[in-house]
């Protein structure tokens, strides 16, 4: 099939890089709902599209004078980080990988866990990053009044992984070079900010005329104090998520260096690192689209302007792709953020067991217990097919295979 296609039965034209017959009904309805929003400039659908809270994951929404906070969702600033190391696969034994996973899990809290305080992660950071992180938290008091009491938890959660599909991985490319990749967002504080602003949007008189099926997608409009307040908090949360990934990456890099420079590792290896790729895939930005300045919401989508490097992960058993954007204006300069789920978490837990996880994760150092069944690779779309569907959006640079995975 040649992409994009035009979805049927939408109020405004919607271009998609996915076969309509493969999109579940609930996600199609969400896309059709977004197409009805007043003031919509355009909607683009990525090949990893699936049902999400508020709007589908894998959608790009461009509006000139408005945005829907529910379409952005609750994990504001969620994204990925990747860096190539000087290590190669032959440098790592199964014992090394087991010890490294333990080290990573000891310095990066996962799931609902947090650092004891912000100081726990500061020592691992170069001074410029530590200064930026403290400056970020210094602005906490300017956020929505309802979250000001959450400062301690937010500060301690900076540089923590979370759960679900968030991960820290060691992967190898076609040359057997080892990469560090990770995926996380704005943790609980981003969620709390999003919830507050979605409540404000639903109560605005400007949204009173929206039909009931669109009320969840209530809008903020430019030039209003409600929009200004939301954008202020959203940008803070996006910055928080970016700093959080940076802190985790520095912690993992520190453990990798320490391991190979210690009696328990391979003495004589000095681990070095390349330039990092750190990008959001759940965020809002102001961009020029079709010659006009637009508010662009990418929910489960990356920016793929010409030459931009990004990471597109699959599942915990299938690795990732490093890609370079091709700058296709038809997609609003966007591409998919991952493989995308083909099965809900609830259905995955009912369908598969820990034994199935262990079978799919053979050869990978990782958890394989009941707690990660909903993240089994069989619940995700085929990553290679997703990449192939967007060959006019991104160019693959490296195919990464997972050898170690940390999950929350």
Short mmCIF file of C-alpha atoms in Angstrom, two decimals:
data_model
loop_
_atom_site.label_atom_id
_atom_site.label_comp_id
_atom_site.label_asym_id
_atom_site.label_seq_id
_atom_site.Cartn_x
_atom_site.Cartn_y
_atom_site.Cartn_z
CA UNK A 1 0.00 0.00 0.00
CA UNK A 2 1.15 3.53 -0.78
CA UNK A 3 0.94 6.06 2.05
CA UNK A 4 -0.50 8.40 3.06
CA UNK A 5 -4.14 7.45 2.66
CA UNK A 6 -7.16 9.63 3.43
CA UNK A 7 -9.32 8.30 6.25
CA UNK A 8 -13.02 7.89 5.53
CA UNK A 9 -15.95 9.57 7.30
CA UNK A 10 -14.00 12.47 8.81
CA UNK A 11 -15.21 16.04 9.12
CA UNK A 12 -11.93 17.33 7.67
CA UNK A 13 -9.37 15.51 5.52
CA UNK A 14 -7.12 13.27 7.63
CA UNK A 15 -3.95 11.75 6.15
CA UNK A 16 -2.72 8.47 7.60
CA UNK A 17 0.39 6.31 7.26
CA UNK A 18 -1.62 3.26 8.33
CA UNK A 19 -4.17 0.99 6.69
CA UNK A 20 -7.59 2.05 7.97
CA UNK A 21 -8.67 -1.59 8.26
CA UNK A 22 -5.91 -2.20 10.84
CA UNK A 23 -6.90 0.69 13.15
CA UNK A 24 -9.20 -0.43 15.97
CA UNK A 25 -12.70 1.08 15.99
CA UNK A 26 -12.14 3.05 19.20
CA UNK A 27 -9.07 4.74 17.74
CA UNK A 28 -10.86 5.50 14.48
CA UNK A 29 -13.63 7.18 16.45
CA UNK A 30 -11.07 9.27 18.34
CA UNK A 31 -9.53 10.38 15.04
CA UNK A 32 -12.94 11.29 13.64
CA UNK A 33 -13.73 13.23 16.81
CA UNK A 34 -10.52 15.27 16.50
CA UNK A 35 -11.37 15.98 12.85
CA UNK A 36 -14.51 17.78 14.11
CA UNK A 37 -12.69 20.22 16.39
CA UNK A 38 -13.39 23.86 15.53
CA UNK A 39 -10.34 25.58 14.10
CA UNK A 40 -8.50 22.38 13.18
CA UNK A 41 -5.90 22.97 10.47
CA UNK A 42 -5.05 19.32 10.00
CA UNK A 43 -4.62 15.87 11.53
CA UNK A 44 -1.94 13.37 10.59
CA UNK A 45 -1.90 9.74 11.69
CA UNK A 46 1.31 7.77 12.20
CA UNK A 47 1.75 4.02 11.50
CA UNK A 48 1.92 3.17 15.23
CA UNK A 49 -1.55 4.60 15.82
CA UNK A 50 -3.68 3.10 18.57
CA UNK A 51 -6.34 4.09 21.10
CA UNK A 52 -5.23 6.49 23.83
CA UNK A 53 -6.61 8.66 26.59
CA UNK A 54 -8.13 11.81 25.08
CA UNK A 55 -6.74 11.24 21.60
CA UNK A 56 -5.06 8.42 19.74
CA UNK A 57 -1.42 7.68 20.32
CA UNK A 58 0.31 8.30 17.00
CA UNK A 59 -1.47 11.51 16.02
CA UNK A 60 -0.25 14.98 15.04
CA UNK A 61 -2.71 17.85 15.43
CA UNK A 62 -2.11 21.31 13.96
CA UNK A 63 -4.29 24.25 15.04
CA UNK A 64 -3.70 27.96 14.52
CA UNK A 65 -5.52 29.42 17.51
CA UNK A 66 -6.21 26.58 19.94
CA UNK A 67 -5.16 23.28 21.45
CA UNK A 68 -6.84 20.48 23.40
CA UNK A 69 -4.96 19.59 26.60
CA UNK A 70 -6.60 16.15 26.64
CA UNK A 71 -5.08 15.47 23.22
CA UNK A 72 -1.63 16.14 24.68
CA UNK A 73 -2.42 13.72 27.48
CA UNK A 74 -1.00 13.25 30.95
CA UNK A 75 2.61 12.21 30.36
CA UNK A 76 3.72 15.61 29.11
CA UNK A 77 7.20 15.55 27.61
CA UNK A 78 7.47 11.76 27.42
CA UNK A 79 10.33 10.85 25.14
CA UNK A 80 13.54 8.96 24.56
CA UNK A 81 17.29 9.30 24.89
CA UNK A 82 20.03 7.35 23.10
CA UNK A 83 23.82 7.41 23.05
CA UNK A 84 26.44 5.22 21.36
CA UNK A 85 29.21 3.88 23.59
CA UNK A 86 32.75 2.71 22.79
CA UNK A 87 31.85 -0.81 23.96
CA UNK A 88 31.09 -3.72 21.64
CA UNK A 89 29.07 -6.86 22.15
CA UNK A 90 32.22 -8.95 22.61
CA UNK A 91 33.11 -6.80 25.63
CA UNK A 92 30.05 -8.03 27.54
CA UNK A 93 29.41 -11.48 28.96
CA UNK A 94 26.10 -12.70 30.36
CA UNK A 95 27.55 -12.19 33.84
CA UNK A 96 28.48 -8.61 32.98
CA UNK A 97 24.96 -7.89 31.80
CA UNK A 98 23.39 -9.31 34.96
CA UNK A 99 25.69 -7.21 37.14
CA UNK A 100 25.06 -4.10 35.06
CA UNK A 101 21.28 -4.47 35.27
CA UNK A 102 21.58 -4.69 39.03
CA UNK A 103 23.76 -1.57 39.06
CA UNK A 104 21.35 0.40 36.87
CA UNK A 105 18.38 -0.59 39.02
CA UNK A 106 20.27 0.42 42.17
CA UNK A 107 20.83 4.02 40.99
CA UNK A 108 17.68 4.68 38.95
CA UNK A 109 14.44 4.18 40.92
CA UNK A 110 11.78 2.38 38.87
CA UNK A 111 8.00 2.03 39.08
CA UNK A 112 6.58 4.21 41.86
CA UNK A 113 9.96 4.55 43.58
CA UNK A 114 11.83 7.87 43.84
CA UNK A 115 15.19 9.12 45.03
CA UNK A 116 15.41 9.95 48.73
CA UNK A 117 15.99 13.54 47.63
CA UNK A 118 17.21 15.49 44.65
CA UNK A 119 20.76 15.32 46.04
CA UNK A 120 20.88 11.59 45.30
CA UNK A 121 21.31 12.20 41.58
CA UNK A 122 23.16 15.53 41.62
CA UNK A 123 26.65 14.05 42.09
CA UNK A 124 26.38 12.10 38.84
CA UNK A 125 25.66 15.20 36.78
CA UNK A 126 28.10 17.55 35.09
CA UNK A 127 27.74 20.93 36.76
CA UNK A 128 25.85 22.52 33.87
CA UNK A 129 23.13 19.86 34.09
CA UNK A 130 22.92 20.03 37.88
CA UNK A 131 22.56 23.81 37.73
CA UNK A 132 19.82 23.53 35.11
CA UNK A 133 17.92 20.93 37.12
CA UNK A 134 18.01 23.05 40.26
CA UNK A 135 16.94 26.09 38.26
CA UNK A 136 13.99 24.11 36.92
CA UNK A 137 12.83 23.11 40.41
CA UNK A 138 13.38 26.70 41.57
CA UNK A 139 10.46 27.67 39.31
CA UNK A 140 8.13 25.07 40.83
CA UNK A 141 6.25 27.65 42.89
CA UNK A 142 5.04 29.33 39.68
CA UNK A 143 3.07 26.26 38.57
CA UNK A 144 -0.66 25.64 39.06
CA UNK A 145 -1.51 26.38 42.70
CA UNK A 146 -2.90 22.87 43.28
CA UNK A 147 0.49 21.21 42.72
CA UNK A 148 2.74 23.48 44.78
CA UNK A 149 2.53 21.09 47.74
CA UNK A 150 3.99 18.31 45.56
CA UNK A 151 7.45 19.87 45.37
CA UNK A 152 9.31 17.24 47.42
CA UNK A 153 7.90 14.32 45.47
CA UNK A 154 8.55 16.03 42.13
CA UNK A 155 12.14 16.87 43.10
CA UNK A 156 12.81 13.31 44.29
CA UNK A 157 11.24 11.88 41.10
CA UNK A 158 13.57 13.81 38.81
CA UNK A 159 15.79 11.16 37.25
CA UNK A 160 13.47 8.19 37.88
CA UNK A 161 12.13 5.75 35.31
CA UNK A 162 8.50 5.08 36.12
CA UNK A 163 6.70 1.99 34.84
CA UNK A 164 4.65 0.77 31.88
CA UNK A 165 6.49 1.03 28.59
CA UNK A 166 9.32 3.11 30.06
CA UNK A 167 12.71 1.43 29.94
CA UNK A 168 16.49 1.61 30.17
CA UNK A 169 18.23 -0.66 27.67
CA UNK A 170 21.61 -1.68 26.37
CA UNK A 171 21.37 -2.46 22.68
CA UNK A 172 23.73 -3.31 19.82
CA UNK A 173 23.78 -2.05 16.24
CA UNK A 174 24.76 -3.91 13.06
CA UNK A 175 28.45 -3.34 13.87
CA UNK A 176 27.94 -4.78 17.39
CA UNK A 177 28.55 -1.35 18.95
CA UNK A 178 26.70 -0.95 22.26
CA UNK A 179 24.15 1.85 22.72
CA UNK A 180 22.31 3.04 25.82
CA UNK A 181 18.64 3.85 25.17
CA UNK A 182 15.96 4.97 27.59
CA UNK A 183 12.34 6.08 27.59
CA UNK A 184 10.55 8.11 30.27
CA UNK A 185 8.43 11.20 30.83
CA UNK A 186 7.42 13.84 33.36
CA UNK A 187 6.46 11.30 36.02
CA UNK A 188 3.62 12.06 38.43
CA UNK A 189 3.98 15.83 38.32
CA UNK A 190 3.27 16.01 34.58
CA UNK A 191 0.18 13.90 35.14
CA UNK A 192 -1.05 16.16 37.96
CA UNK A 193 -0.53 19.32 35.91
CA UNK A 194 -2.36 17.82 32.93
CA UNK A 195 -5.34 16.77 35.05
CA UNK A 196 -5.74 20.26 36.54
CA UNK A 197 -5.68 22.00 33.18
CA UNK A 198 -8.04 19.51 31.52
CA UNK A 199 -10.54 20.27 34.28
CA UNK A 200 -10.17 24.00 33.61
CA UNK A 201 -10.74 23.51 29.87
CA UNK A 202 -13.92 21.47 30.40
CA UNK A 203 -15.44 24.26 32.49
CA UNK A 204 -14.68 27.13 30.10
CA UNK A 205 -17.72 28.92 28.62
CA UNK A 206 -15.94 28.88 25.26
CA UNK A 207 -16.43 25.08 25.16
CA UNK A 208 -20.09 25.09 26.23
CA UNK A 209 -21.29 24.60 22.64
CA UNK A 210 -19.12 21.55 21.97
CA UNK A 211 -21.24 18.43 21.44
CA UNK A 212 -21.06 15.88 24.28
CA UNK A 213 -18.73 13.53 22.40
CA UNK A 214 -16.17 16.34 22.03
CA UNK A 215 -16.29 17.70 25.58
CA UNK A 216 -13.28 15.58 26.55
CA UNK A 217 -11.36 17.49 23.87
CA UNK A 218 -12.27 20.92 25.28
CA UNK A 219 -9.99 23.63 23.94
CA UNK A 220 -7.81 26.45 25.18
CA UNK A 221 -7.63 29.45 22.85
CA UNK A 222 -4.67 31.73 22.18
CA UNK A 223 -4.71 35.07 23.92
CA UNK A 224 -6.59 33.78 26.97
CA UNK A 225 -5.17 33.49 30.50
CA UNK A 226 -6.14 29.81 30.57
CA UNK A 227 -4.05 29.06 27.47
CA UNK A 228 -1.13 31.09 28.82
CA UNK A 229 -1.26 29.23 32.15
CA UNK A 230 -1.41 25.85 30.43
CA UNK A 231 1.48 26.58 28.08
CA UNK A 232 3.56 27.84 31.00
CA UNK A 233 3.04 24.62 32.96
CA UNK A 234 3.32 22.39 29.90
CA UNK A 235 6.69 23.87 28.92
CA UNK A 236 7.92 23.39 32.47
CA UNK A 237 6.82 19.74 32.40
CA UNK A 238 8.49 19.19 29.03
CA UNK A 239 11.70 20.64 30.43
CA UNK A 240 11.34 18.45 33.54
CA UNK A 241 11.02 15.32 31.39
CA UNK A 242 14.08 16.26 29.33
CA UNK A 243 16.18 16.90 32.45
CA UNK A 244 14.93 13.66 34.00
CA UNK A 245 16.13 11.65 31.00
CA UNK A 246 19.46 13.47 31.09
CA UNK A 247 19.93 12.60 34.77
CA UNK A 248 19.10 8.94 34.18
CA UNK A 249 21.46 8.77 31.24
CA UNK A 250 24.27 10.27 33.34
CA UNK A 251 23.59 7.77 36.13
CA UNK A 252 23.71 4.83 33.69
CA UNK A 253 26.85 6.16 32.00
CA UNK A 254 28.51 6.55 35.41
CA UNK A 255 27.73 2.94 36.33
CA UNK A 256 29.00 1.68 32.98
CA UNK A 257 32.27 3.59 33.36
CA UNK A 258 32.64 2.50 36.98
CA UNK A 259 32.01 -1.16 36.18
CA UNK A 260 34.66 -1.34 33.48
CA UNK A 261 37.14 0.61 35.59
CA UNK A 262 36.76 -1.56 38.69
CA UNK A 263 38.15 -4.90 39.88
CA UNK A 264 34.74 -6.50 39.25
CA UNK A 265 34.70 -5.45 35.61
CA UNK A 266 37.19 -5.52 32.78
CA UNK A 267 40.15 -3.39 33.87
CA UNK A 268 41.69 -1.42 31.05
CA UNK A 269 38.48 -0.53 29.20
CA UNK A 270 37.83 3.19 29.28
CA UNK A 271 34.23 3.68 28.17
CA UNK A 272 33.49 6.78 26.11
CA UNK A 273 30.24 8.09 24.67
CA UNK A 274 29.03 9.84 21.53
CA UNK A 275 26.53 12.66 21.18
CA UNK A 276 23.16 12.04 22.79
CA UNK A 277 19.81 11.97 21.02
CA UNK A 278 17.16 13.30 23.43
CA UNK A 279 13.73 13.97 21.97
CA UNK A 280 10.13 14.30 23.07
CA UNK A 281 7.35 12.30 21.48
CA UNK A 282 4.44 13.60 23.57
CA UNK A 283 4.52 17.38 23.47
CA UNK A 284 3.42 20.72 22.05
CA UNK A 285 5.46 23.16 19.98
CA UNK A 286 4.87 26.21 17.79
CA UNK A 287 5.96 25.55 14.21
CA UNK A 288 5.42 26.78 10.68
CA UNK A 289 3.06 24.37 8.92
CA UNK A 290 1.88 25.02 5.36
CA UNK A 291 3.41 28.50 5.56
CA UNK A 292 1.57 29.53 8.73
CA UNK A 293 2.48 29.46 12.41
CA UNK A 294 0.66 26.60 14.11
CA UNK A 295 0.34 25.02 17.55
CA UNK A 296 1.39 21.43 16.90
CA UNK A 297 0.47 18.62 19.29
CA UNK A 298 2.40 15.40 18.81
CA UNK A 299 0.91 12.61 20.87
CA UNK A 300 3.02 9.55 20.27
CA UNK A 301 4.92 11.13 17.39
CA UNK A 302 8.37 12.61 16.84
CA UNK A 303 9.56 15.62 14.94
CA UNK A 304 11.15 14.38 11.70
CA UNK A 305 12.41 17.51 10.00
CA UNK A 306 15.17 17.07 7.47
CA UNK A 307 18.33 15.75 9.12
CA UNK A 308 16.89 15.40 12.64
CA UNK A 309 18.04 12.27 14.46
CA UNK A 310 15.59 10.38 16.68
CA UNK A 311 15.02 7.04 18.38
CA UNK A 312 11.98 4.91 17.51
CA UNK A 313 11.70 2.01 19.99
CA UNK A 314 9.75 -1.18 19.47
CA UNK A 315 9.11 -3.42 22.47
CA UNK A 316 11.32 -4.86 25.18
CA UNK A 317 12.26 -7.83 22.97
CA UNK A 318 12.51 -6.17 19.57
CA UNK A 319 14.93 -3.26 20.00
CA UNK A 320 14.79 0.13 18.31
CA UNK A 321 15.75 2.19 15.27
CA UNK A 322 17.90 5.28 15.11
CA UNK A 323 16.36 7.31 12.28
CA UNK A 324 17.01 10.55 10.41
CA UNK A 325 14.07 12.76 9.47
CA UNK A 326 13.32 13.41 5.80
CA UNK A 327 11.33 16.61 6.39
CA UNK A 328 8.09 15.55 4.71
CA UNK A 329 5.57 18.44 4.95
CA UNK A 330 2.62 16.08 4.29
CA UNK A 331 3.11 14.54 7.75
CA UNK A 332 3.62 17.95 9.36
CA UNK A 333 7.31 16.96 9.58
CA UNK A 334 6.49 14.05 11.88
CA UNK A 335 6.95 10.28 12.22
CA UNK A 336 5.94 7.49 14.60
CA UNK A 337 7.20 7.38 18.17
CA UNK A 338 7.45 3.59 18.40
CA UNK A 339 5.93 0.34 17.20
CA UNK A 340 2.59 1.04 18.87
CA UNK A 341 0.37 -1.37 20.78
CA UNK A 342 -1.88 -3.81 18.94
CA UNK A 343 -3.36 -5.14 22.19
CA UNK A 344 -4.46 -3.36 25.36
CA UNK A 345 -2.62 -3.98 28.61
CA UNK A 346 -5.69 -5.73 30.06
CA UNK A 347 -5.99 -8.06 27.08
CA UNK A 348 -2.24 -8.78 27.15
CA UNK A 349 -2.44 -9.80 30.81
CA UNK A 350 -5.38 -12.11 30.03
CA UNK A 351 -3.70 -13.60 26.97
CA UNK A 352 -0.10 -14.16 28.05
CA UNK A 353 1.85 -15.37 31.07
CA UNK A 354 5.29 -14.84 32.56
CA UNK A 355 6.38 -18.01 30.74
CA UNK A 356 5.48 -16.33 27.44
CA UNK A 357 7.55 -13.30 28.43
CA UNK A 358 10.54 -15.51 29.27
CA UNK A 359 10.21 -17.24 25.90
CA UNK A 360 10.18 -13.97 23.95
CA UNK A 361 13.06 -12.53 25.99
CA UNK A 362 15.55 -15.37 25.53
CA UNK A 363 19.10 -14.03 25.33
CA UNK A 364 18.11 -10.67 26.88
CA UNK A 365 19.03 -9.75 30.47
CA UNK A 366 15.71 -8.56 31.89
CA UNK A 367 12.80 -9.13 34.23
CA UNK A 368 10.40 -11.81 32.97
CA UNK A 369 7.92 -11.95 35.85
CA UNK A 370 4.15 -11.37 35.96
CA UNK A 371 4.70 -7.65 36.51
CA UNK A 372 5.81 -7.11 32.91
CA UNK A 373 3.35 -9.39 31.08
CA UNK A 374 1.43 -6.37 29.76
CA UNK A 375 4.65 -5.21 28.08
CA UNK A 376 5.26 -8.47 26.22
CA UNK A 377 6.47 -7.90 22.67
CA UNK A 378 3.51 -9.87 21.29
CA UNK A 379 1.21 -7.04 22.41
CA UNK A 380 2.99 -4.61 20.05
CA UNK A 381 2.94 -4.08 16.30
CA UNK A 382 5.86 -5.27 14.21
CA UNK A 383 8.52 -2.56 14.42
CA UNK A 384 10.05 -3.28 11.01
CA UNK A 385 6.64 -2.95 9.35
CA UNK A 386 6.01 0.35 11.12
CA UNK A 387 9.34 1.70 9.89
CA UNK A 388 8.64 0.47 6.34
CA UNK A 389 5.26 2.26 6.31
CA UNK A 390 6.98 5.62 6.87
CA UNK A 391 9.91 5.34 4.48
CA UNK A 392 8.93 8.77 3.11
CA UNK A 393 9.14 10.26 6.63
CA UNK A 394 12.38 8.86 8.07
CA UNK A 395 15.53 7.09 6.94
CA UNK A 396 16.83 4.26 9.16
CA UNK A 397 20.37 4.94 10.39
CA UNK A 398 20.90 1.99 12.75
CA UNK A 399 18.90 -1.08 13.79
CA UNK A 400 19.39 -1.71 17.50
CA UNK A 401 18.88 -5.12 19.14
CA UNK A 402 18.22 -5.32 22.89
CA UNK A 403 20.67 -7.20 25.12
CA UNK A 404 19.62 -5.73 28.50
CA UNK A 405 16.33 -4.20 29.59
CA UNK A 406 15.29 -2.47 32.82
CA UNK A 407 11.54 -2.10 33.38
CA UNK A 408 9.62 -0.44 36.18
#
